[in-house]
Short mmCIF file of N, CA and C in Angstrom, two decimals:
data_model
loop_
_atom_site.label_atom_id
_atom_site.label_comp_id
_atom_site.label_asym_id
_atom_site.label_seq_id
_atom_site.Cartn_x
_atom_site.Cartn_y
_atom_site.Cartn_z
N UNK A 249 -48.52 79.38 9.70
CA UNK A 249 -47.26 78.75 9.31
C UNK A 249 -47.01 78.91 7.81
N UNK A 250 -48.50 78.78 6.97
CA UNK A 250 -47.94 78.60 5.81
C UNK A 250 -47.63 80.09 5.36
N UNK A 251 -47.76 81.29 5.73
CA UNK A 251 -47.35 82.56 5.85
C UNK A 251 -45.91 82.71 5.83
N UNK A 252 -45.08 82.33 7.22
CA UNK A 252 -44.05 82.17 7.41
C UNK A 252 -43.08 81.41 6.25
N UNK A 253 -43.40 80.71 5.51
CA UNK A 253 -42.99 79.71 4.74
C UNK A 253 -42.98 80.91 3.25
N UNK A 254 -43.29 80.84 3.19
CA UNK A 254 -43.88 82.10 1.82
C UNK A 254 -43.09 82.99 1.93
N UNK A 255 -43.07 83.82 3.14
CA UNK A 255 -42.18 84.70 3.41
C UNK A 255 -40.59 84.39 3.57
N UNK A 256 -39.88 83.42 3.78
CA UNK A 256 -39.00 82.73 4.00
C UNK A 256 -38.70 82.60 2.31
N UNK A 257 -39.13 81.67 1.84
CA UNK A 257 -38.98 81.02 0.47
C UNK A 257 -39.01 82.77 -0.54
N UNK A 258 -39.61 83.65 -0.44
CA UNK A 258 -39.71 84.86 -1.14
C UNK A 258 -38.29 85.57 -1.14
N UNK A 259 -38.08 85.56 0.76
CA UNK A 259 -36.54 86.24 0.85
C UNK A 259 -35.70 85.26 0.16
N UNK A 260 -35.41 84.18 0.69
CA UNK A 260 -34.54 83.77 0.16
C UNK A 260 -34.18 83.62 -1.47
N UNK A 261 -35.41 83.58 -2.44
CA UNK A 261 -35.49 83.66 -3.86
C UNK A 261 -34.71 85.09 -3.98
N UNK A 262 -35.41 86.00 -3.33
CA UNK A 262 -35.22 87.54 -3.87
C UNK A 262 -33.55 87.37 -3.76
N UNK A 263 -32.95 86.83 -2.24
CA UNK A 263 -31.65 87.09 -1.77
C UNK A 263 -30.74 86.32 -2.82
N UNK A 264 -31.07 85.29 -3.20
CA UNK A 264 -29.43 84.26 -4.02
C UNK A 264 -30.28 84.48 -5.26
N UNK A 265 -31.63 85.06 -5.95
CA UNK A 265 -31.30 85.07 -7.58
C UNK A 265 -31.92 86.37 -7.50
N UNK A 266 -31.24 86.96 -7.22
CA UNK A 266 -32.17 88.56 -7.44
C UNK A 266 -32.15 88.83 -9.06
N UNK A 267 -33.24 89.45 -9.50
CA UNK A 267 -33.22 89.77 -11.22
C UNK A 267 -32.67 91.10 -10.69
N UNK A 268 -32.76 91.90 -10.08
CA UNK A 268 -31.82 93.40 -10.30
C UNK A 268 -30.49 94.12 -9.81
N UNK A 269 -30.06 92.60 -9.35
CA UNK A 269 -28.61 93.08 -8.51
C UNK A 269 -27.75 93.10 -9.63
N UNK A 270 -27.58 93.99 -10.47
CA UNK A 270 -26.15 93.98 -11.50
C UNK A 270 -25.87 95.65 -11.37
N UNK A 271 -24.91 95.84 -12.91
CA UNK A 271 -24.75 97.73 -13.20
C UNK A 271 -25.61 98.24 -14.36
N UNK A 272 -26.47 98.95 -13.56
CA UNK A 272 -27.85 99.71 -14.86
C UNK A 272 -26.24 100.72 -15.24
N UNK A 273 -26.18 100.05 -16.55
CA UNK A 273 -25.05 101.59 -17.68
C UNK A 273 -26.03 102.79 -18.03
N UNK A 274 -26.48 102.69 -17.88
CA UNK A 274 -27.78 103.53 -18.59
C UNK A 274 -28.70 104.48 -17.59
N UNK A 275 -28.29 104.24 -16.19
CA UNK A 275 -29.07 105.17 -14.95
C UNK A 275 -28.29 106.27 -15.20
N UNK A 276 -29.47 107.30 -15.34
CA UNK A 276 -29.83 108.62 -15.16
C UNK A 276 -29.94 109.10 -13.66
N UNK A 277 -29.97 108.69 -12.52
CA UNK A 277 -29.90 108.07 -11.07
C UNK A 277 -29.34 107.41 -10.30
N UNK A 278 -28.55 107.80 -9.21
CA UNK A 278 -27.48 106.88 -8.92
C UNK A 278 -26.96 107.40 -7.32
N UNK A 279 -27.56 106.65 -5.89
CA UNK A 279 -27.92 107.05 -5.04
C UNK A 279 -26.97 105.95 -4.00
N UNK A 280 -26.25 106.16 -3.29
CA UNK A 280 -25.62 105.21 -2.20
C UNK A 280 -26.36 104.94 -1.01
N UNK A 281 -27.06 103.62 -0.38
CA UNK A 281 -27.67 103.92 0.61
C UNK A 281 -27.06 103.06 1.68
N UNK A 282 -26.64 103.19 2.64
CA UNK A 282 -26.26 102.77 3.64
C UNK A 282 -26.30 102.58 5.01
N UNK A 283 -26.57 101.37 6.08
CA UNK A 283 -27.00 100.89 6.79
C UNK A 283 -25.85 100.65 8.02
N UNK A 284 -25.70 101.63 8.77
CA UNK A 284 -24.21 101.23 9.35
C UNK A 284 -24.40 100.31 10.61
N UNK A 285 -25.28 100.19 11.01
CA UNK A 285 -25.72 99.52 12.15
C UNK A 285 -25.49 97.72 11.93
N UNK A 286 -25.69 97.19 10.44
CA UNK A 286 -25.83 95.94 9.95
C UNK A 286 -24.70 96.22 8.94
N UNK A 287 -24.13 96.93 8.12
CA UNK A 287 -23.59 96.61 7.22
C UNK A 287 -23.82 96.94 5.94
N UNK A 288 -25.12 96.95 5.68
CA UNK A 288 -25.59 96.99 4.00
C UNK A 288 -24.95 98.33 3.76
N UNK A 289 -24.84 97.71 2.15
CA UNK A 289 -24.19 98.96 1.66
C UNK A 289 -24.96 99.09 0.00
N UNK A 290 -26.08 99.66 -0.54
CA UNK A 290 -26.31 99.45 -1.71
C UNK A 290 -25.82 100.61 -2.53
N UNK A 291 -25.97 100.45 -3.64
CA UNK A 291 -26.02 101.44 -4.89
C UNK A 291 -27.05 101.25 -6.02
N UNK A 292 -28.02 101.99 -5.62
CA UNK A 292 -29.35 102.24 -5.95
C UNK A 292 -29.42 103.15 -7.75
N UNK A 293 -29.71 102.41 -9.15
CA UNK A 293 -29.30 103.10 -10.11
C UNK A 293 -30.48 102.72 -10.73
N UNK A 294 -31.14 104.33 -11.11
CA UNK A 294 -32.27 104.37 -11.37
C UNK A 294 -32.85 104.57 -12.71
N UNK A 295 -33.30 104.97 -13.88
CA UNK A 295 -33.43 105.16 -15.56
C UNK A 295 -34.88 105.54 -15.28
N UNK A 296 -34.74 107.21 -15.11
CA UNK A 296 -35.99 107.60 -15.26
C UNK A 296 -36.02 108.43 -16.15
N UNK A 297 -37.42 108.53 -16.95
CA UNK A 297 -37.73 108.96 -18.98
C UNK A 297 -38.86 109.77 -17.99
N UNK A 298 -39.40 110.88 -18.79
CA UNK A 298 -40.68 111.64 -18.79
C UNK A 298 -41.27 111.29 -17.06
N UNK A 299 -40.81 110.79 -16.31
CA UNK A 299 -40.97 110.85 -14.43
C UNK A 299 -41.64 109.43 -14.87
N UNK A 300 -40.94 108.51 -15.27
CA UNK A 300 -41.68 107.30 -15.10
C UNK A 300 -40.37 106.30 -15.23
N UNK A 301 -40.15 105.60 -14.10
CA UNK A 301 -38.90 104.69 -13.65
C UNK A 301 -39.10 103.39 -14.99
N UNK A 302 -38.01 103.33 -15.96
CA UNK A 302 -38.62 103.19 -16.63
C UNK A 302 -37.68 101.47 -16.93
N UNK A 303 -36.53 101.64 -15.73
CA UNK A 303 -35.32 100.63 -15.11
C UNK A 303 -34.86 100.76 -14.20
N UNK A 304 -34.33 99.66 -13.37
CA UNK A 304 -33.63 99.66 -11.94
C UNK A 304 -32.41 98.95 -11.43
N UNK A 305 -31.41 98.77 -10.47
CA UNK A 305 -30.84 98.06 -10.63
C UNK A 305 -30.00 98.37 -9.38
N UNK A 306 -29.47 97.42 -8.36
CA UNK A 306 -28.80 98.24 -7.39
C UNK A 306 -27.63 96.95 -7.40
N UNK A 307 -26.53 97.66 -6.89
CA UNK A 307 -25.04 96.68 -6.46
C UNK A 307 -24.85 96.92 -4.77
N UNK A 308 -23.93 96.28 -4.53
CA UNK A 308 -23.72 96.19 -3.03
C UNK A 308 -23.28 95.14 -2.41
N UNK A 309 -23.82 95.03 -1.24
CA UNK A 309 -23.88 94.00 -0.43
C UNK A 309 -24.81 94.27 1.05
N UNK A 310 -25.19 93.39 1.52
CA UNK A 310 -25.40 93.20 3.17
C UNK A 310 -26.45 91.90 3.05
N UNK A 311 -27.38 92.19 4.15
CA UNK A 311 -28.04 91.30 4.75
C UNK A 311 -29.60 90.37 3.68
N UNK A 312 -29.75 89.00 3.68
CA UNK A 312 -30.63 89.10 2.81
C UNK A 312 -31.82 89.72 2.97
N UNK A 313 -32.23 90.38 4.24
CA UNK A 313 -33.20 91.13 4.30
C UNK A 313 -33.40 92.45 3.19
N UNK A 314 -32.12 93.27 3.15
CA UNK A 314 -32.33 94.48 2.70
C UNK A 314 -31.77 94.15 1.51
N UNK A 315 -31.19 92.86 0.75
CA UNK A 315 -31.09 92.73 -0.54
C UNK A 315 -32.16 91.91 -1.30
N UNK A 316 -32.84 91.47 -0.41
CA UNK A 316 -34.39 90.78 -1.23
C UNK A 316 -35.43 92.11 -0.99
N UNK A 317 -35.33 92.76 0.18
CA UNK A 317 -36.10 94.05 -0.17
C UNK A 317 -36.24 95.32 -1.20
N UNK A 318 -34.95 95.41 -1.18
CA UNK A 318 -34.35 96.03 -2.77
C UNK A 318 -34.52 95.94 -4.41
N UNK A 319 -34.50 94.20 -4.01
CA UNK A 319 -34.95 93.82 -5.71
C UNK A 319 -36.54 93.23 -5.62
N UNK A 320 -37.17 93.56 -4.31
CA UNK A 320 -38.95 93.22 -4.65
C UNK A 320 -39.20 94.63 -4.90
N UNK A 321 -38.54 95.65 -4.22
CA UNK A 321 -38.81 96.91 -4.16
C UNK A 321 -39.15 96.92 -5.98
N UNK A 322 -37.36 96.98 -6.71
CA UNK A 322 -37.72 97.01 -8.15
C UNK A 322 -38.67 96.51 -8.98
N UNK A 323 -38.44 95.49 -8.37
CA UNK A 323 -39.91 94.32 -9.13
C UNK A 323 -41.08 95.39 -9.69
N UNK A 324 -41.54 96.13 -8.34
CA UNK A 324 -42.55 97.02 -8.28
C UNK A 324 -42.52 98.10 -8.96
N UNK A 325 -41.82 99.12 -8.89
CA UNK A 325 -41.65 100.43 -9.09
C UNK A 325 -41.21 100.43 -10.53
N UNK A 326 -40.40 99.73 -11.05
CA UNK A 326 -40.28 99.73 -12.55
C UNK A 326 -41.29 99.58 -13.52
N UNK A 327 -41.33 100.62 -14.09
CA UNK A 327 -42.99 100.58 -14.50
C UNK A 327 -43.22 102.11 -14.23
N UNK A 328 -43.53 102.19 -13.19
CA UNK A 328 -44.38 103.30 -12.37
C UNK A 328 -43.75 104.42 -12.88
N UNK A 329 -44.82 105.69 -12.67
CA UNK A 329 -44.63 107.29 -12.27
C UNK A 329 -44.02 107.27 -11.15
N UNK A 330 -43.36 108.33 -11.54
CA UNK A 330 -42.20 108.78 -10.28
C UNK A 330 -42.99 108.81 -9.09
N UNK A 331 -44.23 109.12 -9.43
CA UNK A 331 -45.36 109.68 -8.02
C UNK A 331 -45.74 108.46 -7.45
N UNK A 332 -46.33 107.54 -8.12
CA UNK A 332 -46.63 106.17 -7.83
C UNK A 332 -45.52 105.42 -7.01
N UNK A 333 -44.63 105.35 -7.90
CA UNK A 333 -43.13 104.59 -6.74
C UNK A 333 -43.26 105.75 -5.50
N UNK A 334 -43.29 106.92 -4.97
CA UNK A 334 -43.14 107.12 -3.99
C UNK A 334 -44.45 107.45 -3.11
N UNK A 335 -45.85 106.90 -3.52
CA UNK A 335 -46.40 106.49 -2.84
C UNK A 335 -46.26 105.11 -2.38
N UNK A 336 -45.35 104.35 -2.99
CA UNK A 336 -45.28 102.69 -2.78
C UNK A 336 -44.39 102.95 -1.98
N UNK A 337 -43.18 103.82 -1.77
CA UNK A 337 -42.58 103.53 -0.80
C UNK A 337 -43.05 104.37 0.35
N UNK A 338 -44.35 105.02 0.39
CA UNK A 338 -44.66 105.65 1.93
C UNK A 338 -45.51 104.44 2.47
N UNK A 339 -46.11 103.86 1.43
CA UNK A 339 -47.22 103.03 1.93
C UNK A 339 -46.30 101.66 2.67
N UNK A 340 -45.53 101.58 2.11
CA UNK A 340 -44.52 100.53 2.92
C UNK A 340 -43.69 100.85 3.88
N UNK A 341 -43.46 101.99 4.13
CA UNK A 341 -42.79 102.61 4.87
C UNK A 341 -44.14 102.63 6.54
N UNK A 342 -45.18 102.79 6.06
CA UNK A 342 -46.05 103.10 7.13
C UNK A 342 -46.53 101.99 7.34
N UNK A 343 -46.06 100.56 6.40
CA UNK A 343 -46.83 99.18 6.55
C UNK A 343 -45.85 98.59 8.07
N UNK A 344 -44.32 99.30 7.55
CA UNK A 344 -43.26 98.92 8.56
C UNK A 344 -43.85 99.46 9.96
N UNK A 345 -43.95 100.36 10.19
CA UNK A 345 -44.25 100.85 11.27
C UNK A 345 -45.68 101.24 12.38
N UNK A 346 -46.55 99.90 11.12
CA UNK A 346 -47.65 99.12 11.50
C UNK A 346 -48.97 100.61 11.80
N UNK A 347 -48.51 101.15 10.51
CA UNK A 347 -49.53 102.53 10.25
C UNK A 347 -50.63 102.31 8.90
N UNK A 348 -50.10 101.28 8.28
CA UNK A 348 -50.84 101.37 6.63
C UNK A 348 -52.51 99.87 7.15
N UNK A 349 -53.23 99.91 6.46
CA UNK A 349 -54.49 99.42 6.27
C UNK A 349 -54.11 97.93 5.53
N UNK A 350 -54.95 97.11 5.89
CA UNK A 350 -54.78 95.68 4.96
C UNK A 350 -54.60 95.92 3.14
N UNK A 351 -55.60 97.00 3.32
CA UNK A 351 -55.76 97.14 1.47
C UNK A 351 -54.68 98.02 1.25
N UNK A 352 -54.35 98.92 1.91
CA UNK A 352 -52.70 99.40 1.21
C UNK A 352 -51.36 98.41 1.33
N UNK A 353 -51.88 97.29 2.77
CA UNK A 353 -50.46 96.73 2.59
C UNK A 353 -50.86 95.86 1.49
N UNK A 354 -52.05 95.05 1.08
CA UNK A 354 -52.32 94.31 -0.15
C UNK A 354 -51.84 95.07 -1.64
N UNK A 355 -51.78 96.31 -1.56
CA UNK A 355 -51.27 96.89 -2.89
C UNK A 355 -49.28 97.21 -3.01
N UNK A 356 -48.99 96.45 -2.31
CA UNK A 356 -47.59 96.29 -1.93
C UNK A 356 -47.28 94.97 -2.83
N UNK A 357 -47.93 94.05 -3.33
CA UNK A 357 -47.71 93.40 -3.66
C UNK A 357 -46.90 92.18 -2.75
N UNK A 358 -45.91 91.22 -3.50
CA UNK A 358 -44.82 90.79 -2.67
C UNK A 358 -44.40 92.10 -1.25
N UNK A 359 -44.03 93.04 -1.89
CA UNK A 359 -43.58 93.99 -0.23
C UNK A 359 -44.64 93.61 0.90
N UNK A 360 -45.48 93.04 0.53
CA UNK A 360 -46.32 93.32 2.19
C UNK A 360 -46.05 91.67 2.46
N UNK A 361 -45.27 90.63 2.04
CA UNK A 361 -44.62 89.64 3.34
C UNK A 361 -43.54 90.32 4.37
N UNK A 362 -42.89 91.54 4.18
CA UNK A 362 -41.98 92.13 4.80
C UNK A 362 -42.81 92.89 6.21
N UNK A 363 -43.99 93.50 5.98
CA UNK A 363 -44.93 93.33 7.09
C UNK A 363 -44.46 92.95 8.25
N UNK A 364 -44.12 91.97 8.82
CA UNK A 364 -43.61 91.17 9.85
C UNK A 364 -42.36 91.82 10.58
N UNK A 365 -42.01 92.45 9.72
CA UNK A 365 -40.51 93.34 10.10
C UNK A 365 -40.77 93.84 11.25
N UNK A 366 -41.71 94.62 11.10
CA UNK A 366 -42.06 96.02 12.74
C UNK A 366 -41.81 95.24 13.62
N UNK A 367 -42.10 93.66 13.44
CA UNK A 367 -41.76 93.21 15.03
C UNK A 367 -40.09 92.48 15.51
N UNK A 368 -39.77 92.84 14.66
CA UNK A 368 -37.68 92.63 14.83
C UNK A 368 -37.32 94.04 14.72
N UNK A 369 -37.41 94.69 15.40
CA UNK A 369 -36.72 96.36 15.34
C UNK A 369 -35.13 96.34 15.03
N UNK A 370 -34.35 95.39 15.53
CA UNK A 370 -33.04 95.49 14.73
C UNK A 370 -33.05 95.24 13.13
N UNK A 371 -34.08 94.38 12.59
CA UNK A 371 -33.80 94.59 10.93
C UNK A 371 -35.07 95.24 10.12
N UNK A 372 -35.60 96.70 10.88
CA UNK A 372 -36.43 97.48 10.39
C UNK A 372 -35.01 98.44 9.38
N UNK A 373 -34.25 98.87 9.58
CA UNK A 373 -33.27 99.48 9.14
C UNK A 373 -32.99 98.49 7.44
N UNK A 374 -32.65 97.38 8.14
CA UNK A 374 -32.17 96.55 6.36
C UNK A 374 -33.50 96.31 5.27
N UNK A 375 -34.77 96.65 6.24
CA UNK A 375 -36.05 95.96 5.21
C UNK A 375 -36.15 97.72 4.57
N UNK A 376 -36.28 98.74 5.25
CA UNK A 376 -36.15 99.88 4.47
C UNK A 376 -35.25 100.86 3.71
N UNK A 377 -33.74 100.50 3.74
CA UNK A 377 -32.90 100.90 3.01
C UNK A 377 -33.14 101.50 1.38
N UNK A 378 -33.48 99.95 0.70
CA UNK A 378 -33.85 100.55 -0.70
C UNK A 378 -34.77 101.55 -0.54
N UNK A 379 -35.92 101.74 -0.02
CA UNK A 379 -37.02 101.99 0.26
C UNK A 379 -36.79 103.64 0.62
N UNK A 380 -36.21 103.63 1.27
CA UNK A 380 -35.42 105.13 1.83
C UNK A 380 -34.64 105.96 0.34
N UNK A 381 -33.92 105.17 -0.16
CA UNK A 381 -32.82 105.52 -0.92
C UNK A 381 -33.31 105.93 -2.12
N UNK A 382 -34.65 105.32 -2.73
CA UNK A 382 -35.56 105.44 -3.70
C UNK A 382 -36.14 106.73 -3.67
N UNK A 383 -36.79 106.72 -2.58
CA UNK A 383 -37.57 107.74 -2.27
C UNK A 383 -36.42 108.98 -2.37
N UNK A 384 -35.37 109.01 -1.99
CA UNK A 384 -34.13 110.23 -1.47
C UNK A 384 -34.13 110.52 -2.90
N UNK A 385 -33.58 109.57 -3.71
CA UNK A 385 -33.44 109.75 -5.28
C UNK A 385 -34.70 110.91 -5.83
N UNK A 386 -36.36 109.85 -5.90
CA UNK A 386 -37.01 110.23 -6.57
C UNK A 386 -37.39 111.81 -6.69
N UNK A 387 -37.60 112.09 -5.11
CA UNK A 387 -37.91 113.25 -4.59
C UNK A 387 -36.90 114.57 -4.63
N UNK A 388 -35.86 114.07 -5.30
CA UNK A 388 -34.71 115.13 -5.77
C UNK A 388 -34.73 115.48 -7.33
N UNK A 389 -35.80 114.47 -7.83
CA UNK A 389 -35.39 114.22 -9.04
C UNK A 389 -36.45 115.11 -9.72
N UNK A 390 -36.17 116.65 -10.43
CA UNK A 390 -37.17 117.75 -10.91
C UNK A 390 -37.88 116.91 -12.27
N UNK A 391 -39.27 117.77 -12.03
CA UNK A 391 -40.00 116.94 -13.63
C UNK A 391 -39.59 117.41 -14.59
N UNK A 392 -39.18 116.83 -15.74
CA UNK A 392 -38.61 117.68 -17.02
C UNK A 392 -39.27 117.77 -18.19
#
């Protein structure tokens, strides 16, 4: 129970005060990801220096699933090598689909209360959006 509670209280923090839902002026990155099944609609804007995400920031709207997933996503990856954020998003990507190990979903940080997702298959789509859209970005994005 007290799991559930954690996870609850996390979305809902992430969903009504997200720190990264505004406009990054300054993304070098700038990716639309969209969820037509539910609605979400983000805009994923990224500030990457020497392959290291170095700011984040997405606008939009939809469900609080895929808008508290979005800004834990950032939480994380800001910071990181380009390589690092897109091992964070395979390792969560494979946590969704109940493929990743306790100790990779433990290096998810906050992302591994989302864990629980695989078993609501209608909002596997809103918990991986950012997650997708990141990755679409990063992996387009040549080293310079």
């Amino acid at each position: 129970m007290e799991n559930k509670t954690f996870y609850n209280e996390l979305l809902i923090e992430h969903n009504q005060h997200p720190l990264h839902k505004h406009k990054l002026d300054d993304a070098n990155l700038v990716l639309e990801g969209v969820n037509p099944s539910c609605g979400d609609d983000i805009i994923l804007q990224l500030k990457v220096e020497d392959d290291t995400v170095v700011d984040g920031a997405f606008e939009g709207s939809g469900c609080a699933i895929s808008q508290a997933s979005c800004d834990i996503m950032l939480d994380m990856i800001i910071g990181m090598h380009k390589d690092d954020a897109l091992h964070a998003a395979d390792t969560f990507l494979r946590m969704i689909k109940g493929e990743a190990t306790e100790e990779e979903i433990d290096s998810l940080e906050e992302a591994s209360v989302l864990a629980d997702i695989s078993h609501m298959p209608s909002r596997v789509k809103c918990a991986v959006l950012g997650w997708h859209t990141m990755s679409e970005m990063l992996e387009g994005k040549k080293s310079e």
